Coordinates of C-alpha atoms in Angstrom, one line a residue:
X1 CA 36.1 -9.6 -20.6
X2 CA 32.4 -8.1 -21.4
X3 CA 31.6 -8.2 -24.7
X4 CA 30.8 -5.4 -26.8
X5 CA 28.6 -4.7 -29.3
X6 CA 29.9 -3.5 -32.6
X7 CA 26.9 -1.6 -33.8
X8 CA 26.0 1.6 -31.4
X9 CA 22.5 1.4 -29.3
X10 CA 20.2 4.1 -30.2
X11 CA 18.4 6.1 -27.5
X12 CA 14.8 6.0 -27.2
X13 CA 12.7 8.5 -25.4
X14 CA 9.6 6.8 -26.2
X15 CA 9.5 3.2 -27.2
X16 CA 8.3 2.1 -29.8
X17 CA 7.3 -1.5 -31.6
X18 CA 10.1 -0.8 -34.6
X19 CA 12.8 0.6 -32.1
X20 CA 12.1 -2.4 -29.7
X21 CA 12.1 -5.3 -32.2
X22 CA 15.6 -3.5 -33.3
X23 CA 16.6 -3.8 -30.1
X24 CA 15.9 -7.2 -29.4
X25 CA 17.5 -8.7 -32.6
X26 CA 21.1 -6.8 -31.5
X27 CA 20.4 -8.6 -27.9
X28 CA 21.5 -5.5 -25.7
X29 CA 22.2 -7.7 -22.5
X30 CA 24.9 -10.2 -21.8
X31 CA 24.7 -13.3 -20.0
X32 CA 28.0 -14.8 -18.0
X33 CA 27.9 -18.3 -16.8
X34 CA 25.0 -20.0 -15.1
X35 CA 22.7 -17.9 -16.7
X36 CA 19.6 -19.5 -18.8
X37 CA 20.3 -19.5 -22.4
X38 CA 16.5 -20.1 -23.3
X39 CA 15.5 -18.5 -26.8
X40 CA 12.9 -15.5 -26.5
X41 CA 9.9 -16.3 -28.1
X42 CA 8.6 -12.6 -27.1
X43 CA 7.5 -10.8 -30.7
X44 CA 7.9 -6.7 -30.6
X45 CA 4.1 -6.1 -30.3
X46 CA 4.3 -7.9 -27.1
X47 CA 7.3 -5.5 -25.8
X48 CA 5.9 -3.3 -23.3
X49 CA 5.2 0.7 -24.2
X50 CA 5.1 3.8 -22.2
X51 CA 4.9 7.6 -22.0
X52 CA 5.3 10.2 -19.7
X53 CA 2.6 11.3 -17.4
X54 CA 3.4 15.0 -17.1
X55 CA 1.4 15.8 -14.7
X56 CA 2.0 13.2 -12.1
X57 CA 2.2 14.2 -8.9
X58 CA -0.2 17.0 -9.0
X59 CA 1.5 20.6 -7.0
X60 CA 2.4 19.9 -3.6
X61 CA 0.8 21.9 -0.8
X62 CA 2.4 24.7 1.2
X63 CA 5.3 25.5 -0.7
X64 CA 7.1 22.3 0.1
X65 CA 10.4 21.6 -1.7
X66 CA 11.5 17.9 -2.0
X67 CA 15.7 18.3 -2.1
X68 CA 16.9 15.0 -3.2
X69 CA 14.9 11.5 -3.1
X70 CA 15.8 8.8 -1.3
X71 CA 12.9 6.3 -2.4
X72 CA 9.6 5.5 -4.1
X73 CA 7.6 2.3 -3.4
X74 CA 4.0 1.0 -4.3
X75 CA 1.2 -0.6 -2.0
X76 CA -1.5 -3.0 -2.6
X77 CA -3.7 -0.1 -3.7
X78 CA -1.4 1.5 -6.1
X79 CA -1.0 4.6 -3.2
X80 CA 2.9 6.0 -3.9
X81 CA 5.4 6.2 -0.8
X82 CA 8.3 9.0 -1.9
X83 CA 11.5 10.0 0.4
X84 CA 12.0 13.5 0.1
X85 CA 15.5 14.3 1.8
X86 CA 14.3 17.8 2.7
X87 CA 18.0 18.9 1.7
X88 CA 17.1 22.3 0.4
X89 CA 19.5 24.9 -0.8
X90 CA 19.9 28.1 0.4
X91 CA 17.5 29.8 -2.0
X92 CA 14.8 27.2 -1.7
X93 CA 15.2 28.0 2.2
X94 CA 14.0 31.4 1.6
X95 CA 10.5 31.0 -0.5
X96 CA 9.6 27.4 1.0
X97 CA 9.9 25.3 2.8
X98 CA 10.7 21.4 3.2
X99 CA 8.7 18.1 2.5
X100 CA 7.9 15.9 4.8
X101 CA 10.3 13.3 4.7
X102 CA 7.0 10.8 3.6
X103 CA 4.5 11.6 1.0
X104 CA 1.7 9.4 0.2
X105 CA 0.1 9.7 -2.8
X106 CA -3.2 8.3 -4.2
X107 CA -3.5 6.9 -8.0
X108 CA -4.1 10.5 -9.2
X109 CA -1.3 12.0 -8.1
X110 CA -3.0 14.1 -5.2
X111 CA -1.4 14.0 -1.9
X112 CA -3.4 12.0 0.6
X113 CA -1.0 11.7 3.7
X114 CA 2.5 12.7 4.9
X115 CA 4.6 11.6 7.8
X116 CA 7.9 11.2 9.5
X117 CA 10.1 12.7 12.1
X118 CA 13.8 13.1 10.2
X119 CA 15.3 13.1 13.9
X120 CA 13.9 9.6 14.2
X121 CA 13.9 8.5 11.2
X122 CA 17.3 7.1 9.3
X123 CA 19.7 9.4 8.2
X124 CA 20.1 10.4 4.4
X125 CA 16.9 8.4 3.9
X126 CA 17.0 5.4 1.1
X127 CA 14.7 2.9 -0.2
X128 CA 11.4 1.7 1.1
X129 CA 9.2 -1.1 0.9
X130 CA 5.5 -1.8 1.1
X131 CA 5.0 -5.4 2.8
X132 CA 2.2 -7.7 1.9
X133 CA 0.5 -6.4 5.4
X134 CA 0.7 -2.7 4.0
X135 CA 3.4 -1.8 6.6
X136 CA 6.5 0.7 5.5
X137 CA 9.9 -0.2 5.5
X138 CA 12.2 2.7 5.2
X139 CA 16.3 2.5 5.5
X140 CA 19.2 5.4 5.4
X141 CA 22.9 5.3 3.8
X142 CA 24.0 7.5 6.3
X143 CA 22.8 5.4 9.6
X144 CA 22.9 1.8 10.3
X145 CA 19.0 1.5 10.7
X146 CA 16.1 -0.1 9.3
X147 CA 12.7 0.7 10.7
X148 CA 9.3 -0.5 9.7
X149 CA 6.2 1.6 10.1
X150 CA 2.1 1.2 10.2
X151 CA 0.6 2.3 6.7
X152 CA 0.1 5.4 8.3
X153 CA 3.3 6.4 9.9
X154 CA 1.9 6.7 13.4
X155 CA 3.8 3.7 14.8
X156 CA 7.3 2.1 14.6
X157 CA 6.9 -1.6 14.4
X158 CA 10.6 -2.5 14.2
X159 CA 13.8 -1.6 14.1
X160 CA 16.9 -3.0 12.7
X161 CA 20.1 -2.3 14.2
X162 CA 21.3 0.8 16.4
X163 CA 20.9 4.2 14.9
X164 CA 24.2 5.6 14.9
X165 CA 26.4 2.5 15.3
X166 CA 27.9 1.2 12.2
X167 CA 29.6 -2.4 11.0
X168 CA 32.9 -1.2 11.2
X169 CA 36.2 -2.3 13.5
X170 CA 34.9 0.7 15.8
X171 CA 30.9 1.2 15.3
X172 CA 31.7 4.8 13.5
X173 CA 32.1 5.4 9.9
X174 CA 36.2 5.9 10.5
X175 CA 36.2 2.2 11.1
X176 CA 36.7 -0.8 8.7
X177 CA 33.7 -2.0 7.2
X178 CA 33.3 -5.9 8.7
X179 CA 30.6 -6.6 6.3
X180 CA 30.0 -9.7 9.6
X181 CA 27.7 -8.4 12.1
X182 CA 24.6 -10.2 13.9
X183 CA 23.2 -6.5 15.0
X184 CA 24.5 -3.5 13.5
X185 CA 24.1 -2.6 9.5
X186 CA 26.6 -0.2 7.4
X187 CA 24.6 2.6 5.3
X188 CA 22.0 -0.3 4.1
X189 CA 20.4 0.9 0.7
X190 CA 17.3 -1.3 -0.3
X191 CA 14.7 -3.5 1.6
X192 CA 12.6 -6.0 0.5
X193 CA 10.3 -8.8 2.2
X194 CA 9.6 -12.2 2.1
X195 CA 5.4 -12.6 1.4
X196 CA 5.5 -16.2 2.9
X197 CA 7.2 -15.8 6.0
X198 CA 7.7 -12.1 6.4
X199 CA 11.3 -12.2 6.2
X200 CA 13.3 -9.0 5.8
X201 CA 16.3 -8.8 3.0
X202 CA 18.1 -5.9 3.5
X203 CA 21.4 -4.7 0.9
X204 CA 23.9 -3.4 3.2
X205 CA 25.4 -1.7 0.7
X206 CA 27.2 1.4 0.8
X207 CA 30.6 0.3 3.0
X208 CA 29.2 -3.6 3.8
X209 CA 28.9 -5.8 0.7
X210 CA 26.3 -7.9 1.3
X211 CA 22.7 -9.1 1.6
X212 CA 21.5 -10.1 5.0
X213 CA 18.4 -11.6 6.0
X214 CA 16.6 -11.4 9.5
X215 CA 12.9 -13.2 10.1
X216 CA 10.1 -11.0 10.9
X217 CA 11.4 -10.0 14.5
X218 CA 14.5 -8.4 13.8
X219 CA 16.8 -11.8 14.6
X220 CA 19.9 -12.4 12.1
X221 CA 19.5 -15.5 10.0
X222 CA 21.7 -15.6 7.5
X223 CA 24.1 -13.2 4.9
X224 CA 26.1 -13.4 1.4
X225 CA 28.2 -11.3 -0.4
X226 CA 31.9 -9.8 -0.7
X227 CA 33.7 -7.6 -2.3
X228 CA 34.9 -8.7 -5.4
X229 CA 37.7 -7.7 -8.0
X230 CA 37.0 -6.6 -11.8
X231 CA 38.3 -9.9 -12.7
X232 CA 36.2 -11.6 -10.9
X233 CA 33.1 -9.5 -12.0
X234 CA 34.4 -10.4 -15.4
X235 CA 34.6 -13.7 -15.1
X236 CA 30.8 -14.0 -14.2
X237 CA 31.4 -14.8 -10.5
X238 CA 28.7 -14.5 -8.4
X239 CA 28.2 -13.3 -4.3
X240 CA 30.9 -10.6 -5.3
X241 CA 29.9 -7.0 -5.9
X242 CA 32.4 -4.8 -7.4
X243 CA 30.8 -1.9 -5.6
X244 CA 28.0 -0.7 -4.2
X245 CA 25.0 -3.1 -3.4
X246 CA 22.3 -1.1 -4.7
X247 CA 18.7 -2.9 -4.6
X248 CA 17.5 -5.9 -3.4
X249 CA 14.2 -7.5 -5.2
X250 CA 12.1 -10.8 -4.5
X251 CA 10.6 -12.6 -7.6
X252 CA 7.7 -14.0 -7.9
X253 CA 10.0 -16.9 -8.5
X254 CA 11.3 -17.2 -5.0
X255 CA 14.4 -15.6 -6.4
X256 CA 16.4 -12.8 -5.2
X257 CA 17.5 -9.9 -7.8
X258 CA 20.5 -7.6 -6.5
X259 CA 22.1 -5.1 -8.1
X260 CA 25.6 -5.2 -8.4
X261 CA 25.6 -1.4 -9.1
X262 CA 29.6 -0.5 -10.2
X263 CA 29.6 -4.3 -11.5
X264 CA 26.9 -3.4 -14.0
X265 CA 25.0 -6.5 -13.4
X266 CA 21.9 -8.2 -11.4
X267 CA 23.0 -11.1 -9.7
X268 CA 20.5 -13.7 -8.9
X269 CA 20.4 -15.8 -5.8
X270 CA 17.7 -17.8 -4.0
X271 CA 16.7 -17.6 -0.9
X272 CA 19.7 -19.1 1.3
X273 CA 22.2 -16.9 -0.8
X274 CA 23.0 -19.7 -3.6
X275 CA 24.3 -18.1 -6.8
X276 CA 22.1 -19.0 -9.9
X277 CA 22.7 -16.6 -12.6
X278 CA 23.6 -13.1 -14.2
X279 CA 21.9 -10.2 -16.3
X280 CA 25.0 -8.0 -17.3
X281 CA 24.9 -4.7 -19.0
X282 CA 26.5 -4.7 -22.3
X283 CA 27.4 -1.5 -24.0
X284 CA 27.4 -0.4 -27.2
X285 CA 30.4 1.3 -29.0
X286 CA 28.8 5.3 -28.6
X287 CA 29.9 6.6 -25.7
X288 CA 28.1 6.4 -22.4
X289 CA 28.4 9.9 -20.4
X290 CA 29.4 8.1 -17.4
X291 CA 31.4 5.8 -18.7
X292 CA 28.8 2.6 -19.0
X293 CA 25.8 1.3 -17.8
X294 CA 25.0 1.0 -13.8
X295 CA 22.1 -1.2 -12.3
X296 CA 21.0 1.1 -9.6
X297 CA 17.5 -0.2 -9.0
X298 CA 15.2 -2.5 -10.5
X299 CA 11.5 -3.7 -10.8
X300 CA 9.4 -6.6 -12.8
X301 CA 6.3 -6.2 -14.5
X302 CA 3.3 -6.9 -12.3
X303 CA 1.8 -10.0 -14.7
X304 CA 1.6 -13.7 -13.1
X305 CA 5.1 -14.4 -14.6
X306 CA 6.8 -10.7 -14.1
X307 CA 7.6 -11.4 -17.8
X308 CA 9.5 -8.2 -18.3
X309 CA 12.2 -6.7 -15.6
X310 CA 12.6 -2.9 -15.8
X311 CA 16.4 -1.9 -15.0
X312 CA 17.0 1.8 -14.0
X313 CA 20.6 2.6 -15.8
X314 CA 22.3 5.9 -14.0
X315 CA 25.1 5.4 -15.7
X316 CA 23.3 6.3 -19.3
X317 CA 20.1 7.6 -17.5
X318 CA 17.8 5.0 -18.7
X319 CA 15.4 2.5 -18.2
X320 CA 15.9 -0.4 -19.7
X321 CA 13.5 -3.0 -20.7
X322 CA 14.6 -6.9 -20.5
X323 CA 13.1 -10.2 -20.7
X324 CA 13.5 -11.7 -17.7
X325 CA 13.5 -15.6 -18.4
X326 CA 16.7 -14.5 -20.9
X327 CA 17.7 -11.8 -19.9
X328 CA 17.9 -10.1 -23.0
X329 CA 17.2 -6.4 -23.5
X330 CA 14.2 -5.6 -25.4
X331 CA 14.1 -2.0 -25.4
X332 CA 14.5 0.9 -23.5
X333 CA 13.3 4.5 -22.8
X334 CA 14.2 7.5 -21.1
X335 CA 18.0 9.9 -21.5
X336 CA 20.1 12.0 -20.1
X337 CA 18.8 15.4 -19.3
X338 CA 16.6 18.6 -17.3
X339 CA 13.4 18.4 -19.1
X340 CA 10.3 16.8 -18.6
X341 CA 10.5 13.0 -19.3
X342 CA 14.6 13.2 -19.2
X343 CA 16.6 11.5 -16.2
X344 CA 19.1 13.2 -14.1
X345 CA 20.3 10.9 -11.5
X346 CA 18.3 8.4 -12.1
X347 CA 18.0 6.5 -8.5
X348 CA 15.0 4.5 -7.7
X349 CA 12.0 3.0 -9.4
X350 CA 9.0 1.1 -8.6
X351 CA 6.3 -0.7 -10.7
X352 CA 1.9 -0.1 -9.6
X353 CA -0.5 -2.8 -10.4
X354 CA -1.2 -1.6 -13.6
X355 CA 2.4 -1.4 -15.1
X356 CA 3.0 2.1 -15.0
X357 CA 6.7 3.0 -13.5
X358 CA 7.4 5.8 -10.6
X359 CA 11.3 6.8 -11.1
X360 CA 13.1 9.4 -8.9
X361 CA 16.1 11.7 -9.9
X362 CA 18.4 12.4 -7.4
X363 CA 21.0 14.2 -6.6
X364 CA 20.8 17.2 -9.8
X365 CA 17.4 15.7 -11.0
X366 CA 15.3 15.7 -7.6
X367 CA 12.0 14.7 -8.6
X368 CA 9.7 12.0 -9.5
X369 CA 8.0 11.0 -12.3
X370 CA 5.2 8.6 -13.6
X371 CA 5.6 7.0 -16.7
X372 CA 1.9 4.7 -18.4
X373 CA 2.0 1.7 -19.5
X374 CA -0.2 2.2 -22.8
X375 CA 0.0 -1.1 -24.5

């Protein structure tokens, strides 16, 4: 079984060096077999510190509405991709009118370009991707697809699998999930891709429960993952997910980060799907408001080493801050809430060149907001 702290974790909505050192001595993150057990030689001055940005993104133009976010993801130039879902309700249909289903925003905040036909596009859009060649990868949990796009939207490059048929025992979402196929995809949630040979990880992740890799043309390589039982989870086993497969992440170790969303862990893997370790979610004795923590996206810190990995928690609407040679959490920031600098539905995150964090709310939250690294 997970253990469990005895002493509750406080809840930080700005960190601080005190608060962080406190939490590194209580270790907030677990490790289950085959994970490094290397001592942390990180001090709290080092621990990374932010604050809210209020007024990032500046207003958007005529009277758009987002609805819920599928997405946010960086390029080389620190310009912001968002996914609105344009899923307004009935009174925001009357005074406005919805986003375009891509927003690109400039360092400022300020609106620079917006794309995207939502009849094209996947359905019930979620995640995206920048590639190394400033191309846009964009996926859907409610479609099989995968489509990659120029910088500026005016051209599909590729797509993966056929929209509308599913990996199921009948190609519609009636069907047993196969969690097997060559061609189609089953509501895939996160995309990431290879910088040395442009090859495209996708988690197929909503019904399927694995991650499957094609090269740079669209052709099926290779796959891992199944779905795995509690005791299993428990037991530290990796290429199981309890649940949902949530993100997928490249290191710039050559290592791939998943998240194991209902098994509130990141499992690691390299590149052929070999299991090398855990980061589990260990919760304190207070009481969550979901009922414990969930590792629904995740991002690294943009120095050389990607010293710190930034894990957004929807299950206490959080992000939490970890050291990612141990794994341990250092600190965290962020809670549950409506007002600015609060999380509702926390979904997605992504990290600029300058360590400043983009998180989107979905579902109740639906919005986005920029949070500085200031130390």
């Amino acid at each position: 079984m997970l253990t469990r702290l005895e002493s509750p974790r406080p809840h930080f909505s700005k960190v601080t060096a005190i608060a962080a050192l406190f939490a590194l001595s209580i270790g907030m993150l677990g490790l289950l077999p085959n994970e490094v057990n290397a001592q942390s030689t990180l001090h709290s001055f080092d621990i990374p510190k932010f604050e809210l940005e209020p007024f990032w993104p500046k207003p958007l133009p005529d009277r758009w509405v987002t609805g819920e976010f599928g997405g946010v993801c960086v390029d080389a130039n620190d310009h912001v991709f968002i996914l609105p879902r344009g899923d307004l309700t009935p009174e925001e249909q009357a005074v406005a009118k919805a986003a375009p289903p891509v927003i690109e925003f400039d360092p400022g905040g300020n609106v620079v370009n917006s794309w995207g036909n939502r009849d094209l596009l996947p359905k019930r859009l979620h995640g995206c991707f920048v590639d190394y060649e400033g191309n846009v990868w964009i996926g859907g949990s409610e479609d099989g697809i995968v489509q990659k796009y120029s910088h500026d939207g005016s051209k599909m490059l590729l797509q993966i699998g056929i929209k509308g048929r599913i990996d199921t025992s009948d190609g519609t979402f009636s069907g047993a999930a196969m969690n097997s196929s060559h061609v189609y995809l089953n509501l895939p949630t996160s995309i990431a891709i290879d910088p040395t040979n442009g090859d495209v990880y996708i988690a197929d992740g909503y019904l399927n429960r694995r991650v499957v890799v094609f090269d740079r043309e669209g052709h099926y390589l290779r796959q891992w993952g199944r779905q795995g039982t509690l005791e299993e989870v428990h037991a530290g086993v990796g290429g199981v997910f309890l649940s949902t497969v949530h993100c997928v992440v490249i290191g710039r170790d050559g290592l791939v980060y998943v998240c194991d969303w209902e098994g509130r862990r990141i499992e690691v893997f390299d590149k052929m799907g070999n299991f090398r370790r855990n980061y589990v979610l260990v919760e304190s004795e207070a009481a969550p408001l979901k009922g414990g923590g969930q590792t629904c996206w995740m991002g690294f810190s943009p120095d050389p080493s990607q010293t710190f990995m930034y894990v957004g928690d929807c299950g206490n609407e959080e992000i939490r801050i970890m050291d990612r040679e141990t794994g341990k959490e250092l600190s965290s920031f962020g809670r549950p809430g409506n007002q600015v600098g609060e999380f509702s539905s926390t979904h997605t995150l992504a990290v600029n060149s300058k360590g400043d964090i983009i998180v989107t709310d979905n579902l109740a939250g639906r919005r986005v907001q920029m949070w500085r690294l200031v130390k």
